[in-house]
Tab-separated table of C-alpha atoms and ligand atoms in Angstrom:
chain	number	residue	atom	x	y	z
A	1	MET	CA	101.172	74.954	62.921
A	2	ASN	CA	100.207	74.384	66.585
A	3	THR	CA	102.709	71.661	67.512
A	4	ILE	CA	106.388	71.644	66.581
A	5	GLN	CA	109.366	69.377	67.226
A	6	ILE	CA	112.784	70.717	68.255
A	7	LYS	CA	115.401	67.998	68.682
A	8	ASP	CA	113.914	65.478	71.163
A	9	LYS	CA	111.052	67.672	72.456
A	10	LYS	CA	107.568	68.571	71.288
A	11	PHE	CA	106.233	72.089	71.873
A	12	SER	CA	102.745	73.500	71.438
A	13	LEU	CA	101.742	77.063	70.562
A	14	SER	CA	100.973	79.044	73.734
A	15	ILE	CA	101.266	82.797	72.946
A	16	PRO	CA	100.566	84.043	69.408
A	17	GLU	CA	102.547	86.861	67.815
A	18	SER	CA	99.619	89.331	67.964
A	19	GLU	CA	99.428	89.068	71.790
A	20	ILE	CA	103.193	89.363	72.100
A	21	LEU	CA	103.394	92.513	69.986
A	22	GLU	CA	100.541	94.171	71.865
A	23	ALA	CA	102.187	93.454	75.248
A	24	VAL	CA	105.586	94.687	74.016
A	25	ARG	CA	104.045	97.900	72.684
A	26	LYS	CA	102.522	98.618	76.118
A	27	VAL	CA	105.937	98.308	77.760
A	28	GLY	CA	107.384	100.741	75.199
A	29	GLU	CA	104.664	103.267	75.959
A	30	GLU	CA	105.280	102.992	79.719
A	31	ILE	CA	108.984	103.584	79.149
A	32	ASN	CA	108.211	106.636	76.991
A	33	ARG	CA	106.164	108.086	79.850
A	34	ASP	CA	108.687	107.256	82.590
A	35	LEU	CA	112.020	108.037	80.920
A	36	ALA	CA	111.219	110.981	78.659
A	37	HIS	CA	113.966	113.257	80.000
A	38	LYS	CA	116.447	110.683	81.286
A	39	ASN	CA	118.503	109.960	78.161
A	40	PRO	CA	118.509	106.210	78.991
A	41	LEU	CA	121.044	103.650	77.838
A	42	PHE	CA	119.242	100.408	76.937
A	43	ILE	CA	121.344	97.303	77.525
A	44	CYS	CA	120.033	94.329	75.533
A	45	VAL	CA	121.088	90.987	76.979
A	46	LEU	CA	122.036	88.631	74.144
A	47	ASN	CA	121.187	86.180	72.804
A	48	GLY	CA	117.631	85.794	74.050
A	49	ALA	CA	116.481	89.431	74.150
A	50	PHE	CA	117.319	90.333	70.550
A	51	MET	CA	113.764	90.010	69.237
A	52	PHE	CA	112.115	91.710	72.233
A	53	ALA	CA	114.624	94.569	72.055
A	54	GLY	CA	114.028	94.962	68.310
A	55	ASP	CA	110.266	95.308	68.693
A	56	LEU	CA	110.458	97.313	71.932
A	57	MET	CA	112.775	99.911	70.443
A	58	LYS	CA	110.327	100.530	67.576
A	59	THR	CA	107.868	101.911	70.161
A	60	VAL	CA	110.429	103.717	72.334
A	61	SER	CA	110.584	107.268	71.025
A	62	VAL	CA	112.554	109.083	73.766
A	63	PRO	CA	116.177	110.114	73.031
A	64	CYS	CA	118.258	107.065	74.011
A	65	GLU	CA	121.151	104.776	73.183
A	66	ILE	CA	121.136	101.005	72.893
A	67	THR	CA	124.002	98.583	73.453
A	68	PHE	CA	124.449	94.835	73.900
A	69	ILE	CA	125.990	92.415	76.365
A	70	LYS	CA	126.151	88.659	76.045
A	71	LEU	CA	125.703	86.192	78.868
A	72	SER	CA	124.967	82.522	79.078
A	73	SER	CA	123.581	80.426	81.930
A	74	TYR	CA	121.368	77.752	80.394
A	75	ASP	CA	122.331	74.263	79.446
A	76	GLY	CA	119.440	72.599	77.602
A	77	LEU	CA	116.294	72.854	79.749
A	78	TYR	CA	117.837	73.806	83.107
A	79	THR	CA	119.630	76.878	84.368
A	80	SER	CA	123.188	76.005	85.356
A	81	GLY	CA	123.295	78.762	87.992
A	82	VAL	CA	126.687	79.831	86.665
A	83	VAL	CA	126.457	83.007	84.586
A	84	LYS	CA	129.227	83.505	82.041
A	85	GLU	CA	129.950	86.930	80.526
A	86	ILE	CA	130.839	86.417	76.863
A	87	ILE	CA	130.646	90.008	75.576
A	88	GLY	CA	130.984	92.789	78.177
A	89	LEU	CA	129.852	96.404	78.313
A	90	ASN	CA	131.971	98.990	76.463
A	91	GLU	CA	130.030	102.156	77.352
A	92	SER	CA	130.423	104.074	80.610
A	93	VAL	CA	127.288	103.942	82.775
A	94	VAL	CA	128.561	106.404	85.398
A	95	GLY	CA	125.720	108.683	86.483
A	96	ARG	CA	123.433	107.233	83.828
A	97	THR	CA	119.899	105.844	83.729
A	98	VAL	CA	120.163	102.344	82.277
A	99	VAL	CA	117.431	99.926	81.257
A	100	VAL	CA	118.381	96.243	81.189
A	101	VAL	CA	116.399	94.538	78.408
A	102	GLU	CA	116.025	90.786	79.051
A	103	ASP	CA	114.081	87.959	77.433
A	104	ILE	CA	112.978	86.345	80.700
A	105	VAL	CA	113.503	86.590	84.440
A	106	ASP	CA	113.367	82.989	85.633
A	107	THR	CA	115.288	82.302	88.885
A	108	GLY	CA	116.607	85.881	88.784
A	109	ILE	CA	120.223	84.730	89.159
A	110	THR	CA	121.278	86.251	85.818
A	111	MET	CA	119.536	89.549	86.551
A	112	GLU	CA	121.005	89.779	90.055
A	113	ARG	CA	124.468	89.390	88.563
A	114	ILE	CA	123.814	92.057	85.897
A	115	LEU	CA	122.360	94.504	88.440
A	116	SER	CA	125.260	94.201	90.868
A	117	SER	CA	127.741	94.702	88.048
A	118	LEU	CA	125.919	97.861	86.830
A	119	ARG	CA	125.757	99.228	90.380
A	120	ALA	CA	129.495	98.624	90.785
A	121	LYS	CA	130.124	100.441	87.488
A	122	GLY	CA	128.325	103.549	88.825
A	123	ALA	CA	124.918	103.635	87.085
A	124	SER	CA	122.719	106.174	88.887
A	125	GLU	CA	119.376	104.552	88.082
A	126	ILE	CA	118.828	100.980	86.932
A	127	ARG	CA	115.558	99.704	85.499
A	128	VAL	CA	114.690	96.236	84.286
A	129	ALA	CA	112.471	95.540	81.266
A	130	THR	CA	111.777	91.867	80.639
A	131	PHE	CA	109.671	90.281	77.942
A	132	LEU	CA	108.641	87.365	80.190
A	133	GLN	CA	108.671	86.619	83.885
A	134	LYS	CA	108.077	83.278	85.610
A	135	PRO	CA	107.028	84.602	89.057
A	136	ASP	CA	106.885	81.086	90.589
A	137	ALA	CA	110.542	80.418	89.716
A	138	LEU	CA	112.003	83.582	91.279
A	139	GLN	CA	114.738	82.882	93.848
A	140	ARG	CA	116.272	86.331	94.195
A	141	ASP	CA	114.973	89.593	95.636
A	142	ILE	CA	115.157	91.773	92.525
A	143	GLN	CA	112.947	94.580	91.313
A	144	VAL	CA	111.544	94.152	87.804
A	145	ASP	CA	110.114	97.443	86.535
A	146	TYR	CA	108.550	96.428	83.222
A	147	VAL	CA	107.130	92.983	82.360
A	148	ALA	CA	105.412	92.368	79.032
A	149	MET	CA	103.937	88.980	80.061
A	150	LYS	CA	103.906	86.700	83.129
A	151	ILE	CA	103.931	82.957	82.418
A	152	PRO	CA	103.761	79.695	84.405
A	153	ASN	CA	106.914	77.842	85.372
A	154	ASP	CA	107.150	75.777	82.145
A	155	PHE	CA	109.945	75.702	79.591
A	156	ILE	CA	109.162	77.760	76.490
A	157	VAL	CA	110.803	78.612	73.154
A	158	GLY	CA	110.350	81.278	70.497
A	159	TYR	CA	110.609	85.044	70.128
A	160	GLY	CA	114.321	84.922	70.931
A	161	LEU	CA	114.245	82.103	73.486
A	162	ASP	CA	115.840	78.793	72.598
A	163	TYR	CA	116.012	75.106	73.351
A	164	ASP	CA	119.650	74.102	72.932
A	165	GLY	CA	120.222	76.902	70.435
A	166	TYR	CA	117.112	76.279	68.318
A	167	GLY	CA	113.730	78.004	68.141
A	168	ARG	CA	114.874	81.601	68.630
A	169	ASN	CA	113.511	82.549	65.202
A	170	LEU	CA	109.898	81.528	65.964
A	171	LYS	CA	107.574	84.546	66.013
A	172	ASP	CA	105.187	82.939	68.537
A	173	ILE	CA	105.875	81.355	71.948
A	174	TYR	CA	105.661	77.561	72.307
A	175	THR	CA	105.527	75.582	75.561
A	176	VAL	CA	107.166	72.182	76.023
A	177	VAL	CA	104.711	69.269	76.015
A	178	GLU	CA	105.472	66.662	78.703
B	1	IMP	P1	117.667	82.999	85.365
B	1	IMP	O1	119.079	83.353	85.671
B	1	IMP	O2	117.270	81.688	85.979
B	1	IMP	O3	116.665	84.082	85.706
B	1	IMP	O4	117.582	82.689	83.825
B	1	IMP	C1	117.615	83.654	82.897
B	1	IMP	C2	117.971	83.119	81.518
B	1	IMP	O5	117.636	81.739	81.343
B	1	IMP	C3	117.147	83.858	80.507
B	1	IMP	O6	117.800	85.031	80.083
B	1	IMP	C4	116.967	82.846	79.398
B	1	IMP	O7	118.011	82.960	78.466
B	1	IMP	C5	117.045	81.524	80.087
B	1	IMP	N1	115.683	80.903	80.283
B	1	IMP	C6	114.925	80.904	81.400
B	1	IMP	N2	113.751	80.254	81.219
B	1	IMP	C7	113.767	79.843	79.917
B	1	IMP	C8	112.801	79.124	79.103
B	1	IMP	O8	111.684	78.735	79.517
B	1	IMP	N3	113.177	78.895	77.815
B	1	IMP	C9	114.373	79.315	77.299
B	1	IMP	N4	115.292	79.991	78.020
B	1	IMP	C10	114.987	80.253	79.331
B	2	MG	MG1	118.768	85.375	78.258
């Protein structure tokens, strides 16, 4: 199905599952090369990154741990700019290499907040792995180390990303149709 309806919006297929999985596998292989002896702690940012993290971690083969935090900043189609922490971090990151696993870096406001909190908690090395990046929407000076795919500044759903809570279960990415 190439066009779908979620609530009041129509979306059309823009990135098929096969391309997604190939791009995610490449990120996993880069991480294996870079972090082989670093015993990294992966921090998956819920809800959106659950599917990316699941597939990514199937390729990551270095000794590592994975944990989860939960944040929320979106309200429908637009970022509210206010990032709420709903589930915090339980593990110590002192002296540790951490990899933040995100669904998308859009304005970068969420990531900036996560990075400053991890720095304050004493992480020695912080890397960012994001499934998607919208380079044209970036408003913060943050370093993103691993990007599976770069996309235009349009609203998308699928592969973990939602419109008002729906669409996270789609295995492909769909873009909103104006
Ligand atoms: P930022 O703080 O503006 O970078 O937004 C980051 C968060 O907004 C992401 O983790 C997503 O949950 C959400 N987000 C950004 N763009 C989209 C989109 O196109 N569709 C669905 N969620 C999005
Ligand atoms: Mg998110």
